[in-house]
Protein backbone atom coordinates (compact mmCIF):
# COMPACT_ATOMS: atom_id res chain seq x y z
CA UNK A 1 0.00 0.00 0.00
CA UNK A 2 1.40 3.35 -0.95
CA UNK A 3 2.11 6.04 1.55
CA UNK A 4 -0.16 8.89 0.51
CA UNK A 5 1.24 11.38 3.00
CA UNK A 6 2.85 14.25 1.11
CA UNK A 7 6.46 14.97 1.83
CA UNK A 8 6.31 18.65 2.65
CA UNK A 9 9.58 20.22 3.63
CA UNK A 10 8.80 23.66 5.00
CA UNK A 11 10.71 26.70 3.75
CA UNK A 12 12.11 28.24 6.93
CA UNK A 13 13.80 31.63 6.65
CA UNK A 14 15.33 34.03 9.13
CA UNK A 15 13.13 37.00 10.00
CA UNK A 16 15.91 39.49 9.29
CA UNK A 17 16.52 38.05 5.82
CA UNK A 18 12.99 38.88 4.72
CA UNK A 19 12.11 42.02 2.77
CA UNK A 20 11.21 44.86 5.14
CA UNK A 21 7.55 44.87 4.05
CA UNK A 22 7.25 41.27 5.20
CA UNK A 23 9.07 41.94 8.45
CA UNK A 24 6.61 44.79 8.93
CA UNK A 25 3.47 42.67 8.57
CA UNK A 26 4.92 40.11 10.96
CA UNK A 27 5.52 42.91 13.47
CA UNK A 28 1.99 44.25 13.00
CA UNK A 29 0.52 40.77 13.37
CA UNK A 30 2.54 40.31 16.56
CA UNK A 31 1.17 43.58 17.94
CA UNK A 32 -2.43 42.77 16.91
CA UNK A 33 -2.07 39.43 18.66
CA UNK A 34 -1.94 41.27 21.97
CA UNK A 35 -5.55 42.39 21.37
CA UNK A 36 -6.82 38.84 20.95
CA UNK A 37 -10.06 38.15 22.78
CA UNK A 38 -9.64 34.51 23.72
CA UNK A 39 -10.96 33.85 27.24
CA UNK A 40 -11.91 30.27 26.33
CA UNK A 41 -8.75 28.98 24.68
CA UNK A 42 -6.20 31.50 25.96
CA UNK A 43 -4.59 31.01 22.55
CA UNK A 44 -3.74 34.39 21.09
CA UNK A 45 -3.32 34.78 17.34
CA UNK A 46 -2.48 37.87 15.33
CA UNK A 47 -2.55 38.42 11.61
CA UNK A 48 -1.77 41.21 9.19
CA UNK A 49 -2.49 41.40 5.49
CA UNK A 50 -0.44 43.43 3.03
CA UNK A 51 -2.76 44.89 0.41
CA UNK A 52 -1.69 45.43 -3.18
CA UNK A 53 -1.78 49.21 -2.62
CA UNK A 54 0.82 48.85 0.14
CA UNK A 55 -1.57 49.37 3.03
CA UNK A 56 -1.76 46.88 5.88
CA UNK A 57 -4.62 45.81 8.10
CA UNK A 58 -4.17 43.66 11.16
CA UNK A 59 -6.51 41.49 13.15
CA UNK A 60 -6.71 39.08 16.04
CA UNK A 61 -8.82 36.11 16.98
CA UNK A 62 -12.11 37.00 18.65
CA UNK A 63 -13.79 34.17 20.53
CA UNK A 64 -17.40 33.95 21.66
CA UNK A 65 -19.23 32.01 24.34
CA UNK A 66 -21.14 30.47 21.43
CA UNK A 67 -17.94 28.90 20.12
CA UNK A 68 -18.66 28.67 16.37
CA UNK A 69 -19.40 32.39 16.24
CA UNK A 70 -15.78 33.29 16.97
CA UNK A 71 -13.49 34.49 14.21
CA UNK A 72 -9.86 33.76 13.46
CA UNK A 73 -7.21 36.45 13.20
CA UNK A 74 -6.73 35.99 9.45
CA UNK A 75 -10.41 36.47 8.63
CA UNK A 76 -10.50 39.45 11.00
CA UNK A 77 -7.58 41.11 9.19
CA UNK A 78 -9.00 40.32 5.76
CA UNK A 79 -12.48 41.51 6.75
CA UNK A 80 -11.11 44.84 7.91
CA UNK A 81 -9.30 45.29 4.60
CA UNK A 82 -12.25 44.18 2.49
CA UNK A 83 -14.57 46.51 4.38
CA UNK A 84 -12.21 49.34 3.40
CA UNK A 85 -12.67 48.42 -0.26
CA UNK A 86 -9.49 46.39 -0.67
CA UNK A 87 -9.72 43.38 -2.96
CA UNK A 88 -6.14 42.59 -3.96
CA UNK A 89 -3.61 41.24 -1.52
CA UNK A 90 0.06 40.41 -1.64
CA UNK A 91 0.91 38.67 1.60
CA UNK A 92 -0.43 37.65 4.97
CA UNK A 93 1.36 37.06 8.26
CA UNK A 94 0.10 34.85 11.06
CA UNK A 95 1.65 34.97 14.52
CA UNK A 96 0.92 32.66 17.42
CA UNK A 97 2.94 31.06 20.15
CA UNK A 98 3.38 27.32 20.12
CA UNK A 99 6.75 26.21 21.42
CA UNK A 100 7.47 23.59 18.78
CA UNK A 101 4.95 24.32 16.04
CA UNK A 102 4.12 26.98 13.54
CA UNK A 103 0.45 27.91 13.70
CA UNK A 104 -0.96 27.51 10.22
CA UNK A 105 -4.22 29.07 9.02
CA UNK A 106 -7.19 26.78 9.60
CA UNK A 107 -9.10 25.33 6.67
CA UNK A 108 -11.88 27.91 6.87
CA UNK A 109 -9.38 30.78 6.70
CA UNK A 110 -7.55 29.19 3.78
CA UNK A 111 -10.81 29.01 1.84
CA UNK A 112 -11.83 32.53 2.90
CA UNK A 113 -8.52 34.02 1.76
CA UNK A 114 -8.48 32.04 -1.49
CA UNK A 115 -11.53 34.00 -2.64
CA UNK A 116 -9.15 36.92 -3.16
CA UNK A 117 -6.32 35.10 -4.89
CA UNK A 118 -2.97 33.68 -4.01
CA UNK A 119 -0.80 35.44 -1.41
CA UNK A 120 2.54 34.79 0.17
CA UNK A 121 2.11 33.44 3.70
CA UNK A 122 4.48 34.12 6.58
CA UNK A 123 4.07 32.12 9.78
CA UNK A 124 5.93 33.43 12.80
CA UNK A 125 6.18 33.03 16.55
CA UNK A 126 6.90 35.81 19.06
CA UNK A 127 10.51 35.76 20.17
CA UNK A 128 11.63 33.44 17.38
CA UNK A 129 13.74 34.37 14.37
CA UNK A 130 12.60 31.51 12.17
CA UNK A 131 9.68 32.15 9.84
CA UNK A 132 7.83 29.56 7.80
CA UNK A 133 7.39 30.99 4.30
CA UNK A 134 4.79 29.52 1.95
CA UNK A 135 1.86 30.68 -0.12
CA UNK A 136 -1.86 30.08 -0.19
CA UNK A 137 -1.84 27.93 -3.33
CA UNK A 138 0.65 25.64 -1.67
CA UNK A 139 -1.35 25.20 1.54
CA UNK A 140 -4.73 25.01 -0.22
CA UNK A 141 -4.29 22.95 -3.37
CA UNK A 142 -7.25 22.08 -5.63
CA UNK A 143 -9.24 25.07 -4.39
CA UNK A 144 -13.00 25.37 -4.60
CA UNK A 145 -13.74 28.15 -7.07
CA UNK A 146 -16.70 29.29 -9.11
CA UNK A 147 -14.91 32.03 -10.97
CA UNK A 148 -16.28 31.43 -14.48
CA UNK A 149 -19.91 31.56 -13.26
CA UNK A 150 -21.02 29.24 -16.05
CA UNK A 151 -22.72 26.53 -14.08
CA UNK A 152 -23.89 23.41 -15.90
ZN1 LIG B 1 -8.91 30.26 10.81
Coordinates of N, CA and C in Angstrom, one line a residue, residues 3-149:
X3 N 2.2 5.0 0.5 CA 2.1 6.0 1.5 C 1.6 7.3 0.9
X4 N 0.4 7.7 1.2 CA -0.2 8.9 0.5 C 0.2 10.2 1.2
X5 N 0.9 10.1 2.3 CA 1.2 11.4 3.0 C 2.2 12.2 2.2
X6 N 2.0 13.4 1.9 CA 2.9 14.3 1.1 C 4.1 14.6 1.9
X7 N 5.2 14.6 1.2 CA 6.5 15.0 1.8 C 6.7 16.5 1.7
X8 N 6.2 17.2 2.7 CA 6.3 18.6 2.6 C 7.5 19.0 3.5
X9 N 8.5 19.7 2.9 CA 9.6 20.2 3.6 C 9.4 21.7 3.7
X10 N 9.1 22.2 4.9 CA 8.8 23.7 5.0 C 10.0 24.6 4.7
X11 N 9.7 25.7 4.1 CA 10.7 26.7 3.8 C 10.8 27.6 5.0
X12 N 11.9 27.4 5.7 CA 12.1 28.2 6.9 C 13.2 29.3 6.6
X13 N 12.9 30.5 6.9 CA 13.8 31.6 6.7 C 14.0 32.5 7.9
X14 N 15.1 33.2 8.0 CA 15.3 34.0 9.1 C 14.6 35.3 9.0
X15 N 13.9 35.8 10.0 CA 13.1 37.0 10.0 C 13.9 38.2 9.4
X16 N 15.1 38.3 9.8 CA 15.9 39.5 9.3 C 16.3 39.4 7.8
X17 N 16.2 38.2 7.2 CA 16.5 38.0 5.8 C 15.3 38.4 4.9
X18 N 14.2 38.6 5.5 CA 13.0 38.9 4.7 C 13.0 40.3 4.3
X19 N 12.3 40.6 3.2 CA 12.1 42.0 2.8 C 11.4 42.8 3.9
X20 N 11.7 44.1 4.0 CA 11.2 44.9 5.1 C 9.7 44.9 5.2
X21 N 9.0 44.8 4.0 CA 7.6 44.9 4.1 C 7.0 43.6 4.7
X22 N 7.7 42.5 4.6 CA 7.2 41.3 5.2 C 7.6 41.3 6.7
X23 N 8.8 41.8 7.0 CA 9.1 41.9 8.5 C 8.0 42.8 9.1
X24 N 7.6 43.8 8.4 CA 6.6 44.8 8.9 C 5.3 44.1 9.2
X25 N 4.8 43.3 8.3 CA 3.5 42.7 8.6 C 3.6 41.6 9.7
X26 N 4.7 41.0 9.8 CA 4.9 40.1 11.0 C 4.9 40.9 12.3
X27 N 5.5 42.1 12.3 CA 5.5 42.9 13.5 C 4.1 43.4 13.8
X28 N 3.4 43.8 12.8 CA 2.0 44.3 13.0 C 1.1 43.1 13.4
X29 N 1.3 41.9 12.9 CA 0.5 40.8 13.4 C 0.8 40.4 14.8
X30 N 2.1 40.6 15.2 CA 2.5 40.3 16.6 C 1.9 41.3 17.5
X31 N 1.8 42.6 17.1 CA 1.2 43.6 17.9 C -0.3 43.3 18.0
X32 N -1.0 43.0 16.9 CA -2.4 42.8 16.9 C -2.8 41.6 17.8
X33 N -1.9 40.6 17.8 CA -2.1 39.4 18.7 C -2.4 39.8 20.1
X34 N -1.7 40.9 20.6 CA -1.9 41.3 22.0 C -3.4 41.7 22.3
X35 N -4.1 42.0 21.2 CA -5.5 42.4 21.4 C -6.5 41.2 21.2
X36 N -6.0 40.0 21.1 CA -6.8 38.8 20.9 C -7.8 38.8 22.1
X37 N -9.0 38.4 21.8 CA -10.1 38.1 22.8 C -10.3 36.6 22.8
X38 N -9.6 36.0 23.7 CA -9.6 34.5 23.7 C -9.8 33.9 25.1
X39 N -10.8 34.3 25.9 CA -11.0 33.9 27.2 C -11.2 32.3 27.4
X40 N -11.6 31.7 26.3 CA -11.9 30.3 26.3 C -10.7 29.4 26.0
X41 N -9.9 29.8 25.0 CA -8.8 29.0 24.7 C -7.5 29.5 25.3
X42 N -7.4 30.8 25.6 CA -6.2 31.5 26.0 C -5.1 31.4 24.9
X43 N -5.5 31.2 23.7 CA -4.6 31.0 22.5 C -4.7 32.2 21.7
X44 N -3.7 33.1 21.8 CA -3.7 34.4 21.1 C -3.1 34.2 19.7
X45 N -3.8 34.8 18.7 CA -3.3 34.8 17.3 C -3.5 36.2 16.8
X46 N -2.4 36.6 16.0 CA -2.5 37.9 15.3 C -2.2 37.6 13.9
X47 N -2.8 38.5 13.0 CA -2.6 38.4 11.6 C -2.5 39.8 11.0
X48 N -1.8 39.9 9.9 CA -1.8 41.2 9.2 C -1.7 40.9 7.7
X49 N -2.5 41.6 6.9 CA -2.5 41.4 5.5 C -1.9 42.6 4.8
X50 N -1.0 42.4 3.9 CA -0.4 43.4 3.0 C -1.3 43.5 1.8
X51 N -1.9 44.7 1.6 CA -2.8 44.9 0.4 C -1.9 45.3 -0.8
X52 N -2.5 45.1 -2.0 CA -1.7 45.4 -3.2 C -1.3 46.9 -3.3
X53 N -2.1 47.8 -2.6 CA -1.8 49.2 -2.6 C -0.7 49.6 -1.6
X54 N -0.2 48.6 -0.9 CA 0.8 48.9 0.1 C 0.3 49.1 1.5
X55 N -1.0 49.2 1.7 CA -1.6 49.4 3.0 C -1.6 48.0 3.7
X56 N -1.7 48.1 5.1 CA -1.8 46.9 5.9 C -2.9 47.0 6.9
X57 N -3.7 45.9 7.0 CA -4.6 45.8 8.1 C -4.3 44.6 8.9
X58 N -4.5 44.7 10.2 CA -4.2 43.7 11.2 C -5.4 43.2 11.9
X59 N -5.4 42.0 12.4 CA -6.5 41.5 13.1 C -6.1 40.5 14.2
X60 N -7.0 40.1 15.0 CA -6.7 39.1 16.0 C -7.9 38.1 16.1
X61 N -7.7 37.0 16.8 CA -8.8 36.1 17.0 C -9.8 36.7 18.0
X62 N -11.1 36.5 17.8 CA -12.1 37.0 18.7 C -13.1 35.8 19.0
X63 N -13.0 35.3 20.2 CA -13.8 34.2 20.5 C -15.2 34.6 21.1
X64 N -16.0 33.7 21.2 CA -17.4 34.0 21.7 C -17.9 32.8 22.5
X65 N -18.7 33.1 23.5 CA -19.2 32.0 24.3 C -20.0 31.0 23.5
X66 N -20.6 31.4 22.4 CA -21.1 30.5 21.4 C -20.0 30.2 20.5
X67 N -19.2 29.1 20.7 CA -17.9 28.9 20.1 C -17.9 29.1 18.6
X68 N -18.8 28.6 17.8 CA -18.7 28.7 16.4 C -18.8 30.1 15.9
X69 N -19.2 31.0 16.7 CA -19.4 32.4 16.2 C -18.1 33.1 16.2
X70 N -17.1 32.6 16.9 CA -15.8 33.3 17.0 C -15.1 33.4 15.6
X71 N -14.2 34.3 15.5 CA -13.5 34.5 14.2 C -12.0 34.4 14.4
X72 N -11.3 33.9 13.4 CA -9.9 33.8 13.5 C -9.2 35.1 13.1
X73 N -8.0 35.2 13.5 CA -7.2 36.5 13.2 C -7.1 36.8 11.7
X74 N -6.9 35.7 10.9 CA -6.7 36.0 9.5 C -8.0 36.6 8.8
X75 N -9.2 36.0 9.2 CA -10.4 36.5 8.6 C -10.7 37.8 9.2
X76 N -10.3 38.1 10.4 CA -10.5 39.4 11.0 C -9.7 40.5 10.2
X77 N -8.4 40.2 9.9 CA -7.6 41.1 9.2 C -8.1 41.3 7.8
X78 N -8.5 40.2 7.1 CA -9.0 40.3 5.8 C -10.3 41.1 5.8
X79 N -11.2 40.8 6.7 CA -12.5 41.5 6.8 C -12.3 43.0 6.9
X80 N -11.4 43.4 7.8 CA -11.1 44.8 7.9 C -10.7 45.4 6.6
X81 N -9.8 44.8 5.9 CA -9.3 45.3 4.6 C -10.4 45.3 3.6
X82 N -11.2 44.3 3.5 CA -12.2 44.2 2.5 C -13.3 45.3 2.8
X83 N -13.6 45.5 4.0 CA -14.6 46.5 4.4 C -14.1 47.9 4.1
X84 N -12.8 48.1 3.8 CA -12.2 49.3 3.4 C -12.1 49.4 1.9
X85 N -12.7 48.4 1.2 CA -12.7 48.4 -0.3 C -11.5 47.7 -0.9
X86 N -10.6 47.1 -0.1 CA -9.5 46.4 -0.7 C -10.0 45.0 -1.2
X87 N -9.4 44.7 -2.4 CA -9.7 43.4 -3.0 C -8.5 42.6 -3.4
X88 N -7.3 43.3 -3.5 CA -6.1 42.6 -4.0 C -5.1 42.6 -2.9
X89 N -4.5 41.4 -2.6 CA -3.6 41.2 -1.5 C -2.3 40.6 -2.0
X90 N -1.3 40.9 -1.3 CA 0.1 40.4 -1.6 C 0.6 39.4 -0.7
X91 N 0.3 39.6 0.6 CA 0.9 38.7 1.6 C 0.1 38.7 2.9
X92 N 0.2 37.7 3.7 CA -0.4 37.6 5.0 C 0.5 37.0 6.0
X93 N 0.5 37.6 7.2 CA 1.4 37.1 8.3 C 0.4 36.5 9.3
X94 N 0.8 35.4 9.9 CA 0.1 34.8 11.1 C 1.1 34.6 12.2
X95 N 0.8 35.1 13.4 CA 1.7 35.0 14.5 C 0.9 34.4 15.7
X96 N 1.4 33.3 16.2 CA 0.9 32.7 17.4 C 2.1 32.0 18.1
X97 N 1.8 31.6 19.4 CA 2.9 31.1 20.1 C 2.7 29.6 20.5
X98 N 3.3 28.7 19.7 CA 3.4 27.3 20.1 C 4.9 27.0 20.1
X99 N 5.3 26.4 21.2 CA 6.7 26.2 21.4 C 7.4 25.5 20.2
X100 N 6.8 24.4 19.8 CA 7.5 23.6 18.8 C 6.7 23.5 17.4
X101 N 5.7 24.4 17.3 CA 5.0 24.3 16.0 C 4.7 25.7 15.5
X102 N 4.7 25.8 14.2 CA 4.1 27.0 13.5 C 2.6 26.8 13.5
X103 N 1.9 27.9 13.7 CA 0.5 27.9 13.7 C -0.1 28.3 12.3
X104 N -0.5 27.3 11.6 CA -1.0 27.5 10.2 C -2.4 28.0 10.2
X105 N -2.8 28.7 9.1 CA -4.2 29.1 9.0 C -5.1 27.8 9.0
X106 N -6.3 27.9 9.6 CA -7.2 26.8 9.6 C -7.8 26.7 8.2
X107 N -8.5 25.6 8.0 CA -9.1 25.3 6.7 C -10.1 26.4 6.3
X108 N -10.9 26.9 7.2 CA -11.9 27.9 6.9 C -11.2 29.2 6.4
X109 N -10.1 29.6 7.1 CA -9.4 30.8 6.7 C -8.7 30.6 5.3
X110 N -8.2 29.4 5.1 CA -7.5 29.2 3.8 C -8.6 29.4 2.7
X111 N -9.8 28.8 2.8 CA -10.8 29.0 1.8 C -11.2 30.5 1.7
X112 N -11.4 31.1 2.9 CA -11.8 32.5 2.9 C -10.8 33.4 2.1
X113 N -9.6 33.2 2.4 CA -8.5 34.0 1.8 C -8.4 33.7 0.3
X114 N -8.7 32.4 -0.1 CA -8.5 32.0 -1.5 C -9.5 32.7 -2.4
X115 N -10.6 33.2 -1.9 CA -11.5 34.0 -2.6 C -10.9 35.2 -3.3
X116 N -9.8 35.7 -2.7 CA -9.2 36.9 -3.2 C -7.8 36.7 -3.8
X117 N -7.5 35.4 -4.1 CA -6.3 35.1 -4.9 C -5.2 34.6 -4.0
X118 N -4.1 34.2 -4.7 CA -3.0 33.7 -4.0 C -2.2 34.8 -3.3
X119 N -1.7 34.5 -2.1 CA -0.8 35.4 -1.4 C 0.4 34.7 -0.8
X120 N 1.5 35.4 -0.6 CA 2.5 34.8 0.2 C 2.1 34.7 1.6
X121 N 2.5 33.7 2.3 CA 2.1 33.4 3.7 C 3.3 33.3 4.6
X122 N 3.4 34.1 5.6 CA 4.5 34.1 6.6 C 4.0 33.7 8.0
X123 N 4.5 32.6 8.5 CA 4.1 32.1 9.8 C 5.2 32.3 10.8
X124 N 4.9 33.1 11.9 CA 5.9 33.4 12.8 C 5.5 33.2 14.2
X125 N 6.4 33.2 15.1 CA 6.2 33.0 16.6 C 6.9 34.1 17.3
X126 N 6.3 34.7 18.3 CA 6.9 35.8 19.1 C 8.2 35.3 19.7
X127 N 9.2 36.1 19.5 CA 10.5 35.8 20.2 C 11.3 34.8 19.4
X128 N 10.9 34.4 18.2 CA 11.6 33.4 17.4 C 12.1 34.1 16.1
X129 N 13.2 33.8 15.6 CA 13.7 34.4 14.4 C 13.3 33.6 13.1
X130 N 12.9 32.3 13.3 CA 12.6 31.5 12.2 C 11.2 31.8 11.7
X131 N 11.0 31.9 10.4 CA 9.7 32.2 9.8 C 9.4 31.1 8.8
X132 N 8.2 30.5 8.8 CA 7.8 29.6 7.8 C 7.2 30.4 6.7
X133 N 7.8 30.2 5.5 CA 7.4 31.0 4.3 C 6.7 30.0 3.3
X134 N 5.5 30.3 2.9 CA 4.8 29.5 2.0 C 3.8 30.4 1.2
X135 N 2.9 29.9 0.5 CA 1.9 30.7 -0.1 C 0.5 29.9 -0.1
X136 N -0.5 30.7 -0.4 CA -1.9 30.1 -0.2 C -2.1 28.9 -1.1
X137 N -1.6 29.0 -2.4 CA -1.8 27.9 -3.3 C -1.2 26.7 -2.8
X138 N -0.1 26.8 -2.1 CA 0.7 25.6 -1.7 C -0.1 25.0 -0.5
X139 N -0.7 25.8 0.4 CA -1.3 25.2 1.5 C -2.8 24.9 1.3
X140 N -3.3 25.3 0.1 CA -4.7 25.0 -0.2 C -4.8 24.6 -1.7
X141 N -4.3 23.4 -2.0 CA -4.3 22.9 -3.4 C -5.7 22.5 -3.8
X142 N -6.0 22.5 -5.1 CA -7.3 22.1 -5.6 C -8.4 22.9 -5.0
X143 N -8.3 24.2 -5.1 CA -9.2 25.1 -4.4 C -10.6 25.0 -5.0
X144 N -11.6 25.2 -4.2 CA -13.0 25.4 -4.6 C -13.1 26.8 -5.2
X145 N -13.6 26.9 -6.4 CA -13.7 28.2 -7.1 C -14.9 28.1 -8.0
X146 N -15.6 29.2 -8.1 CA -16.7 29.3 -9.1 C -16.5 30.5 -10.0
X147 N -15.3 30.8 -10.3 CA -14.9 32.0 -11.0 C -15.5 32.2 -12.3
X148 N -15.8 31.2 -13.1 CA -16.3 31.4 -14.5 C -17.8 31.6 -14.5
X149 N -18.5 31.3 -13.4 CA -19.9 31.6 -13.3 C -20.8 30.9 -14.4

